[in-house]
Amino acid sequence: MIANYGYQDGSGEYYITIDTDRCIECEGRWCVGACPQSLFVIEADDYDDEVATIAEGARKKLKEKCAACKPAGGHESLPCIDACRPGAISHSW
Amino acid sequence: MPEETKEFWRWSEKVWRDESIDWRGSRAITAGIDVGSVSSQAVILADGRLYAYHSTRTGSNSPDSARKALNGAMAGADMSQEDIRYVVGTGYGRVNVPFANRAITEIACHARGANYMVGPSVKTILDMGGQDCKVIRCDEKGKVQNFIMNDKCAAGTGRGMEVIADALGVPIEDIGRRSFEIDEEPPPVSNVCTVFAKSEATGLLKAGWSVNRVLASYCAAMAERVSSLIERMSVEPDFFITGGIAKNEGVVRRIERIIGIEAVRLPADTVLDPQIAGALGAALFAHALLKKEQKASAQA
């Protein structure tokens, strides 16, 4: 499933997209350790597959939590995308 | 004597049971409860076969609405809650179903319910609920691949249609038919916001529009709003509509006209109702989860 987590403000829409079908076979779960804000957790979805998701308590704080990884923060690439070997994670920014 | 107030918005609550099934002979009785913002449904399966369902209005208390829906489905079957081995709650109030073994999102449940009703050919589902609408893409097993839902506003949803029914004094189940009893298709009302649409509708009546023309205009506006959501996702046939508005041909046919794809209709003699898709999906999940539990305990 394509799961989008994000927010909308005056400057546009920002969201992290996780293609959970690509997570299912992932053995490393590299995203969990890669995010400087520890946003990623592994949870069972509606089909009992263990997939990456954004931690419940962080979903409404992405504006602040992800700020440091936005292009203005000097990142050429994003730690979560770089770490995700199955290519399940993408960003709108 | 004061005149009796007629509730034009009130849709028919429905109870159905398959009298040919003796549930006592079943090994696995499972149930799905869909507590939505406007309506609640309970579906009971006997060994994975549809046994009974009840569709009713959601009250102010979600646990009570869940109990009312389930009690309605069990009524007359000499069945009690203890006879049901596994219950899955879904919908807006899914976390408030006190007797549920598990809560599953309505997105997953509607996809699974639609897959049961239509078959593996269904790929795109529009769930038109009481206060929101969602477009769901699923695979041939009914597993969700992607979905999109309307924003926070409840404009152009089932509750809006109820308000229009009351404002115009037309029974809600007649709206679809009457919206086609016009000479020429009018432009859609400019605003499907439940509050503004009501005042716009009364304004149009004062301007000399017929009731049917106003209904056509509101149905068209609702179809336009939903179609923009559908087009953001892109439709892959088969396309199926679930939820209460699926029974309003005035909206359904106008959506088809805009997106250029015909929605799958259930056969006229079916016992299935598109409004129970979420609860049916939840009941199917309950059946699968019970089997999984039984298998695990047999292996232990």
GROMACS .gro file of C-alpha atoms in nm:
model
  393
    1MET     CA    1   0.000   0.000   0.000
    2ILE     CA    2   0.114   0.355  -0.068
    3ALA     CA    3   0.105   0.531   0.270
    4ASN     CA    4   0.151   0.908   0.279
    5TYR     CA    5   0.237   1.098   0.596
    6GLY     CA    6   0.267   1.472   0.582
    7TYR     CA    7   0.123   1.815   0.628
    8GLN     CA    8   0.011   2.119   0.436
    9ASP     CA    9   0.107   2.476   0.509
   10GLY     CA   10   0.119   2.809   0.329
   11SER     CA   11   0.412   2.700   0.116
   12GLY     CA   12   0.264   2.374  -0.010
   13GLU     CA   13   0.212   2.006   0.069
   14TYR     CA   14   0.493   1.797   0.216
   15TYR     CA   15   0.474   1.426   0.263
   16ILE     CA   16   0.679   1.113   0.312
   17THR     CA   17   0.557   0.819   0.104
   18ILE     CA   18   0.614   0.458   0.206
   19ASP     CA   19   0.533   0.181  -0.041
   20THR     CA   20   0.465  -0.084   0.222
   21ASP     CA   21   0.453  -0.369  -0.032
   22ARG     CA   22   0.827  -0.313  -0.078
   23CYS     CA   23   0.883  -0.322   0.301
   24ILE     CA   24   0.745  -0.670   0.351
   25GLU     CA   25   1.052  -0.855   0.229
   26CYS     CA   26   1.302  -0.610   0.383
   27GLU     CA   27   1.526  -0.784   0.633
   28GLY     CA   28   1.745  -0.495   0.737
   29ARG     CA   29   1.485  -0.240   0.848
   30TRP     CA   30   1.758   0.017   0.785
   31CYS     CA   31   1.518   0.311   0.789
   32VAL     CA   32   1.456   0.268   1.163
   33GLY     CA   33   1.816   0.345   1.255
   34ALA     CA   34   1.883   0.593   0.977
   35CYS     CA   35   1.635   0.866   1.066
   36PRO     CA   36   1.798   1.126   1.295
   37GLN     CA   37   1.458   1.184   1.457
   38SER     CA   38   1.371   0.813   1.496
   39LEU     CA   39   1.048   0.862   1.304
   40PHE     CA   40   1.031   0.515   1.152
   41VAL     CA   41   0.894   0.216   1.341
   42ILE     CA   42   0.800  -0.134   1.226
   43GLU     CA   43   0.438  -0.232   1.290
   44ALA     CA   44   0.189  -0.490   1.170
   45ASP     CA   45  -0.051  -0.341   0.913
   46ASP     CA   46  -0.414  -0.442   0.852
   47TYR     CA   47  -0.291  -0.758   0.677
   48ASP     CA   48  -0.054  -0.855   0.959
   49ASP     CA   49   0.251  -0.774   0.746
   50GLU     CA   50   0.538  -0.611   0.936
   51VAL     CA   51   0.598  -0.283   0.754
   52ALA     CA   52   0.762   0.054   0.817
   53THR     CA   53   0.539   0.333   0.934
   54ILE     CA   54   0.580   0.674   1.093
   55ALA     CA   55   0.549   0.652   1.472
   56GLU     CA   56   0.197   0.748   1.582
   57GLY     CA   57   0.315   1.027   1.812
   58ALA     CA   58   0.527   1.188   1.541
   59ARG     CA   59   0.270   1.201   1.260
   60LYS     CA   60   0.145   1.547   1.351
   61LYS     CA   61   0.493   1.683   1.418
   62LEU     CA   62   0.656   1.615   1.080
   63LYS     CA   63   0.679   1.986   1.007
   64GLU     CA   64   0.928   2.026   1.292
   65LYS     CA   65   1.080   1.676   1.290
   66CYS     CA   66   1.167   1.670   0.918
   67ALA     CA   67   1.277   2.035   0.895
   68ALA     CA   68   1.648   1.959   0.936
   69CYS     CA   69   1.644   1.715   0.644
   70LYS     CA   70   1.481   1.954   0.398
   71PRO     CA   71   1.703   2.099   0.123
   72ALA     CA   72   1.746   2.420   0.323
   73GLY     CA   73   1.922   2.212   0.588
   74GLY     CA   74   2.205   2.144   0.345
   75HIS     CA   75   2.119   1.780   0.269
   76GLU     CA   76   2.197   1.664  -0.080
   77SER     CA   77   2.017   1.338  -0.016
   78LEU     CA   78   1.794   1.225   0.266
   79PRO     CA   79   1.912   0.970   0.525
   80CYS     CA   80   1.589   0.766   0.519
   81ILE     CA   81   1.582   0.739   0.139
   82ASP     CA   82   1.952   0.652   0.125
   83ALA     CA   83   1.908   0.383   0.389
   84CYS     CA   84   1.601   0.218   0.235
   85ARG     CA   85   1.746  -0.053   0.009
   86PRO     CA   86   1.408  -0.179  -0.124
   87GLY     CA   87   1.336   0.175  -0.245
   88ALA     CA   88   1.014   0.200  -0.050
   89ILE     CA   89   1.058   0.555   0.081
   90SER     CA   90   1.019   0.874  -0.118
   91HIS     CA   91   0.958   1.238  -0.029
   92SER     CA   92   0.768   1.522  -0.188
   93TRP     CA   93   1.042   1.773  -0.104
   94MET     CA   94  -5.336   1.943   1.680
   95PRO     CA   95  -4.969   2.003   1.591
   96GLU     CA   96  -4.868   1.870   1.251
   97GLU     CA   97  -4.653   1.558   1.261
   98THR     CA   98  -4.290   1.628   1.167
   99LYS     CA   99  -4.181   1.406   0.881
  100GLU     CA  100  -3.819   1.300   0.872
  101PHE     CA  101  -3.741   1.314   0.499
  102TRP     CA  102  -3.373   1.233   0.561
  103ARG     CA  103  -3.450   0.897   0.727
  104TRP     CA  104  -3.333   0.610   0.508
  105SER     CA  105  -3.462   0.256   0.552
  106GLU     CA  106  -3.279   0.051   0.810
  107LYS     CA  107  -3.226  -0.302   0.685
  108VAL     CA  108  -3.212  -0.647   0.843
  109TRP     CA  109  -3.145  -0.962   0.643
  110ARG     CA  110  -3.080  -1.321   0.746
  111ASP     CA  111  -3.021  -1.639   0.543
  112GLU     CA  112  -3.286  -1.871   0.683
  113SER     CA  113  -3.137  -2.166   0.497
  114ILE     CA  114  -2.829  -2.168   0.723
  115ASP     CA  115  -2.838  -2.329   1.067
  116TRP     CA  116  -2.563  -2.135   1.244
  117ARG     CA  117  -2.548  -2.395   1.526
  118GLY     CA  118  -2.384  -2.634   1.286
  119SER     CA  119  -2.107  -2.384   1.205
  120ARG     CA  120  -1.758  -2.405   1.353
  121ALA     CA  121  -1.674  -2.040   1.306
  122ILE     CA  122  -1.923  -1.759   1.366
  123THR     CA  123  -1.753  -1.426   1.303
  124ALA     CA  124  -1.876  -1.069   1.281
  125GLY     CA  125  -1.774  -0.734   1.141
  126ILE     CA  126  -1.905  -0.409   1.286
  127ASP     CA  127  -1.872  -0.086   1.088
  128VAL     CA  128  -1.947   0.215   1.308
  129GLY     CA  129  -1.961   0.506   1.069
  130SER     CA  130  -2.037   0.870   1.139
  131VAL     CA  131  -2.395   0.840   1.013
  132SER     CA  132  -2.475   0.467   0.987
  133SER     CA  133  -2.360   0.148   1.158
  134GLN     CA  134  -2.367  -0.203   1.012
  135ALA     CA  135  -2.309  -0.548   1.153
  136VAL     CA  136  -2.243  -0.853   0.935
  137ILE     CA  137  -2.234  -1.210   1.067
  138LEU     CA  138  -2.065  -1.493   0.880
  139ALA     CA  139  -2.115  -1.862   0.945
  140ASP     CA  140  -1.803  -2.053   0.835
  141GLY     CA  141  -1.719  -1.765   0.604
  142ARG     CA  142  -2.065  -1.757   0.441
  143LEU     CA  143  -2.285  -1.451   0.471
  144TYR     CA  144  -2.546  -1.531   0.737
  145ALA     CA  145  -2.701  -1.204   0.852
  146TYR     CA  146  -2.663  -0.827   0.850
  147HIS     CA  147  -2.820  -0.518   0.996
  148SER     CA  148  -2.779  -0.157   0.889
  149THR     CA  149  -2.891   0.112   1.131
  150ARG     CA  150  -2.834   0.476   1.220
  151THR     CA  151  -2.534   0.565   1.437
  152GLY     CA  152  -2.636   0.730   1.762
  153SER     CA  153  -2.442   0.964   1.986
  154ASN     CA  154  -2.260   0.675   2.152
  155SER     CA  155  -2.037   0.450   1.938
  156PRO     CA  156  -2.037   0.143   2.170
  157ASP     CA  157  -2.418   0.155   2.187
  158SER     CA  158  -2.442   0.189   1.809
  159ALA     CA  159  -2.214  -0.115   1.766
  160ARG     CA  160  -2.428  -0.318   2.008
  161LYS     CA  161  -2.750  -0.203   1.838
  162ALA     CA  162  -2.617  -0.306   1.495
  163LEU     CA  163  -2.504  -0.647   1.618
  164ASN     CA  164  -2.819  -0.712   1.821
  165GLY     CA  165  -3.026  -0.633   1.512
  166ALA     CA  166  -2.830  -0.884   1.304
  167MET     CA  167  -2.868  -1.152   1.573
  168ALA     CA  168  -3.238  -1.080   1.642
  169GLY     CA  169  -3.463  -1.376   1.581
  170ALA     CA  170  -3.171  -1.615   1.531
  171ASP     CA  171  -3.150  -1.725   1.897
  172MET     CA  172  -2.786  -1.619   1.887
  173SER     CA  173  -2.599  -1.431   2.160
  174GLN     CA  174  -2.274  -1.235   2.152
  175GLU     CA  175  -2.098  -1.528   2.321
  176ASP     CA  176  -2.168  -1.742   2.015
  177ILE     CA  177  -1.954  -1.512   1.799
  178ARG     CA  178  -1.594  -1.629   1.807
  179TYR     CA  179  -1.419  -1.327   1.657
  180VAL     CA  180  -1.529  -0.967   1.599
  181VAL     CA  181  -1.352  -0.701   1.394
  182GLY     CA  182  -1.449  -0.335   1.437
  183THR     CA  183  -1.406  -0.086   1.157
  184GLY     CA  184  -1.515   0.262   1.054
  185TYR     CA  185  -1.494   0.599   1.222
  186GLY     CA  186  -1.585   0.448   1.561
  187ARG     CA  187  -1.383   0.125   1.526
  188VAL     CA  188  -1.180   0.182   1.842
  189ASN     CA  189  -1.504   0.219   2.038
  190VAL     CA  190  -1.643  -0.128   1.970
  191PRO     CA  191  -1.595  -0.271   2.320
  192PHE     CA  192  -1.641  -0.636   2.224
  193ALA     CA  193  -1.415  -0.629   1.915
  194ASN     CA  194  -1.110  -0.855   1.912
  195ARG     CA  195  -0.940  -0.620   1.671
  196ALA     CA  196  -0.988  -0.289   1.488
  197ILE     CA  197  -0.903  -0.260   1.117
  198THR     CA  198  -0.927   0.052   0.901
  199GLU     CA  199  -1.240   0.095   0.691
  200ILE     CA  200  -1.018   0.141   0.385
  201ALA     CA  201  -0.894  -0.218   0.407
  202CYS     CA  202  -1.243  -0.344   0.497
  203HIS     CA  203  -1.425  -0.169   0.211
  204ALA     CA  204  -1.172  -0.307  -0.037
  205ARG     CA  205  -1.218  -0.658   0.097
  206GLY     CA  206  -1.597  -0.626   0.109
  207ALA     CA  207  -1.610  -0.493  -0.248
  208ASN     CA  208  -1.387  -0.781  -0.361
  209TYR     CA  209  -1.638  -1.026  -0.207
  210MET     CA  210  -1.937  -0.852  -0.366
  211VAL     CA  211  -1.799  -0.797  -0.716
  212GLY     CA  212  -1.513  -1.046  -0.743
  213PRO     CA  213  -1.143  -1.014  -0.826
  214SER     CA  214  -1.210  -0.784  -1.123
  215VAL     CA  215  -1.281  -0.486  -0.898
  216LYS     CA  216  -0.981  -0.252  -0.895
  217THR     CA  217  -1.117   0.089  -0.796
  218ILE     CA  218  -1.364   0.154  -0.515
  219LEU     CA  219  -1.536   0.476  -0.428
  220ASP     CA  220  -1.663   0.468  -0.071
  221MET     CA  221  -1.918   0.744  -0.026
  222GLY     CA  222  -1.976   0.762   0.344
  223GLY     CA  223  -2.178   0.977   0.576
  224GLN     CA  224  -1.913   1.240   0.633
  225ASP     CA  225  -1.624   1.152   0.406
  226CYS     CA  226  -1.544   0.982   0.080
  227LYS     CA  227  -1.246   0.776  -0.025
  228VAL     CA  228  -1.113   0.637  -0.350
  229ILE     CA  229  -0.937   0.305  -0.298
  230ARG     CA  230  -0.724   0.109  -0.545
  231CYS     CA  231  -0.690  -0.260  -0.469
  232ASP     CA  232  -0.547  -0.576  -0.624
  233GLU     CA  233  -0.738  -0.888  -0.732
  234LYS     CA  234  -0.733  -1.018  -0.374
  235GLY     CA  235  -0.896  -0.703  -0.238
  236LYS     CA  236  -0.574  -0.580  -0.079
  237VAL     CA  237  -0.536  -0.202  -0.073
  238GLN     CA  238  -0.266  -0.062  -0.298
  239ASN     CA  239  -0.338   0.308  -0.266
  240PHE     CA  240  -0.613   0.538  -0.147
  241ILE     CA  241  -0.707   0.901  -0.128
  242MET     CA  242  -0.974   1.069   0.081
  243ASN     CA  243  -1.144   1.406   0.088
  244ASP     CA  244  -1.011   1.673   0.318
  245LYS     CA  245  -1.159   1.751   0.659
  246CYS     CA  246  -1.480   1.904   0.522
  247ALA     CA  247  -1.791   1.684   0.499
  248ALA     CA  248  -1.926   1.872   0.195
  249GLY     CA  249  -2.082   1.651  -0.070
  250THR     CA  250  -2.120   1.342   0.148
  251GLY     CA  251  -2.414   1.138   0.277
  252ARG     CA  252  -2.497   1.375   0.559
  253GLY     CA  253  -2.521   1.662   0.309
  254MET     CA  254  -2.778   1.461   0.111
  255GLU     CA  255  -2.982   1.408   0.428
  256VAL     CA  256  -2.986   1.782   0.494
  257ILE     CA  257  -3.101   1.853   0.137
  258ALA     CA  258  -3.376   1.589   0.168
  259ASP     CA  259  -3.509   1.763   0.477
  260ALA     CA  260  -3.470   2.113   0.337
  261LEU     CA  261  -3.666   2.026   0.021
  262GLY     CA  262  -3.912   1.787   0.185
  263VAL     CA  263  -3.822   1.496  -0.043
  264PRO     CA  264  -3.776   1.143   0.098
  265ILE     CA  265  -3.406   1.066   0.064
  266GLU     CA  266  -3.469   0.744  -0.127
  267ASP     CA  267  -3.660   0.939  -0.397
  268ILE     CA  268  -3.388   1.196  -0.464
  269GLY     CA  269  -3.200   0.997  -0.729
  270ARG     CA  270  -3.510   0.922  -0.936
  271ARG     CA  271  -3.656   1.271  -0.905
  272SER     CA  272  -3.326   1.435  -1.000
  273PHE     CA  273  -3.377   1.296  -1.353
  274GLU     CA  274  -3.737   1.418  -1.383
  275ILE     CA  275  -3.627   1.745  -1.543
  276ASP     CA  276  -3.633   1.894  -1.892
  277GLU     CA  277  -3.270   1.995  -1.904
  278GLU     CA  278  -2.969   1.931  -1.680
  279PRO     CA  279  -2.915   2.244  -1.467
  280PRO     CA  280  -2.572   2.376  -1.365
  281PRO     CA  281  -2.445   2.232  -1.035
  282VAL     CA  282  -2.507   2.437  -0.722
  283SER     CA  283  -2.198   2.646  -0.664
  284ASN     CA  284  -2.127   2.509  -0.318
  285VAL     CA  285  -2.171   2.157  -0.180
  286CYS     CA  286  -2.095   2.275   0.174
  287THR     CA  287  -2.383   2.131   0.376
  288VAL     CA  288  -2.470   2.468   0.530
  289PHE     CA  289  -2.436   2.684   0.217
  290ALA     CA  290  -2.599   2.427  -0.014
  291LYS     CA  291  -2.910   2.430   0.203
  292SER     CA  292  -2.942   2.809   0.183
  293GLU     CA  293  -2.858   2.803  -0.191
  294ALA     CA  294  -3.125   2.537  -0.249
  295THR     CA  295  -3.393   2.741  -0.074
  296GLY     CA  296  -3.275   3.048  -0.267
  297LEU     CA  297  -3.316   2.862  -0.598
  298LEU     CA  298  -3.667   2.755  -0.500
  299LYS     CA  299  -3.754   3.118  -0.429
  300ALA     CA  300  -3.610   3.208  -0.769
  301GLY     CA  301  -3.865   2.975  -0.931
  302TRP     CA  302  -3.666   2.652  -0.974
  303SER     CA  303  -3.864   2.330  -0.935
  304VAL     CA  304  -3.770   2.094  -0.650
  305ASN     CA  305  -3.651   1.834  -0.902
  306ARG     CA  306  -3.427   2.085  -1.075
  307VAL     CA  307  -3.267   2.180  -0.742
  308LEU     CA  308  -3.216   1.811  -0.662
  309ALA     CA  309  -3.050   1.759  -1.001
  310SER     CA  310  -2.829   2.058  -0.938
  311TYR     CA  311  -2.721   1.928  -0.595
  312CYS     CA  312  -2.660   1.572  -0.723
  313ALA     CA  313  -2.450   1.718  -1.005
  314ALA     CA  314  -2.244   1.925  -0.762
  315MET     CA  315  -2.184   1.623  -0.540
  316ALA     CA  316  -2.082   1.414  -0.842
  317GLU     CA  317  -1.842   1.686  -0.960
  318ARG     CA  318  -1.674   1.709  -0.623
  319VAL     CA  319  -1.630   1.333  -0.590
  320SER     CA  320  -1.516   1.297  -0.950
  321SER     CA  321  -1.227   1.537  -0.894
  322LEU     CA  322  -1.113   1.306  -0.613
  323ILE     CA  323  -1.151   0.999  -0.838
  324GLU     CA  324  -0.955   1.163  -1.118
  325ARG     CA  325  -0.667   1.244  -0.882
  326MET     CA  326  -0.630   0.870  -0.824
  327SER     CA  327  -0.718   0.759  -1.181
  328VAL     CA  328  -0.976   0.485  -1.228
  329GLU     CA  329  -0.895   0.132  -1.333
  330PRO     CA  330  -1.205  -0.079  -1.408
  331ASP     CA  331  -1.390  -0.252  -1.261
  332PHE     CA  332  -1.513   0.046  -1.066
  333PHE     CA  333  -1.752  -0.010  -0.774
  334ILE     CA  334  -1.923   0.232  -0.537
  335THR     CA  335  -1.986   0.146  -0.172
  336GLY     CA  336  -2.163   0.337   0.105
  337GLY     CA  337  -2.512   0.482   0.125
  338ILE     CA  338  -2.477   0.719  -0.171
  339ALA     CA  339  -2.413   0.417  -0.396
  340LYS     CA  340  -2.791   0.373  -0.383
  341ASN     CA  341  -2.855   0.723  -0.518
  342GLU     CA  342  -2.866   0.686  -0.896
  343GLY     CA  343  -2.881   1.063  -0.930
  344VAL     CA  344  -2.526   1.091  -0.804
  345VAL     CA  345  -2.394   0.760  -0.943
  346ARG     CA  346  -2.500   0.821  -1.304
  347ARG     CA  347  -2.364   1.174  -1.298
  348ILE     CA  348  -2.028   1.047  -1.166
  349GLU     CA  349  -2.021   0.792  -1.450
  350ARG     CA  350  -2.095   1.068  -1.699
  351ILE     CA  351  -1.804   1.281  -1.571
  352ILE     CA  352  -1.538   1.010  -1.541
  353GLY     CA  353  -1.656   0.819  -1.850
  354ILE     CA  354  -1.659   0.481  -1.677
  355GLU     CA  355  -1.962   0.280  -1.571
  356ALA     CA  356  -1.977   0.158  -1.215
  357VAL     CA  357  -2.050  -0.211  -1.151
  358ARG     CA  358  -2.410  -0.265  -1.034
  359LEU     CA  359  -2.504  -0.556  -0.811
  360PRO     CA  360  -2.769  -0.786  -0.964
  361ALA     CA  361  -3.125  -0.677  -0.892
  362ASP     CA  362  -3.202  -0.998  -0.702
  363THR     CA  363  -2.894  -0.984  -0.477
  364VAL     CA  364  -2.922  -0.979  -0.099
  365LEU     CA  365  -2.602  -0.774  -0.085
  366ASP     CA  366  -2.616  -0.403  -0.015
  367PRO     CA  367  -2.328  -0.165  -0.102
  368GLN     CA  368  -2.381   0.002   0.235
  369ILE     CA  369  -2.259  -0.309   0.421
  370ALA     CA  370  -1.929  -0.341   0.229
  371GLY     CA  371  -1.719  -0.219   0.524
  372ALA     CA  372  -1.883  -0.447   0.780
  373LEU     CA  373  -1.869  -0.737   0.536
  374GLY     CA  374  -1.497  -0.680   0.482
  375ALA     CA  375  -1.448  -0.664   0.859
  376ALA     CA  376  -1.636  -0.994   0.901
  377LEU     CA  377  -1.414  -1.153   0.633
  378PHE     CA  378  -1.106  -1.028   0.816
  379ALA     CA  379  -1.252  -1.172   1.138
  380HIS     CA  380  -1.298  -1.511   0.971
  381ALA     CA  381  -0.939  -1.512   0.840
  382LEU     CA  382  -0.797  -1.403   1.176
  383LEU     CA  383  -0.996  -1.668   1.364
  384LYS     CA  384  -0.867  -1.938   1.129
  385LYS     CA  385  -0.514  -1.808   1.181
  386GLU     CA  386  -0.559  -1.822   1.561
  387GLN     CA  387  -0.704  -2.173   1.544
  388LYS     CA  388  -0.415  -2.290   1.327
  389ALA     CA  389  -0.160  -2.138   1.565
  390SER     CA  390  -0.320  -2.299   1.870
  391ALA     CA  391  -0.341  -2.637   1.691
  392GLN     CA  392   0.034  -2.619   1.619
  393ALA     CA  393   0.120  -2.517   1.978
   0.00000   0.00000   0.00000
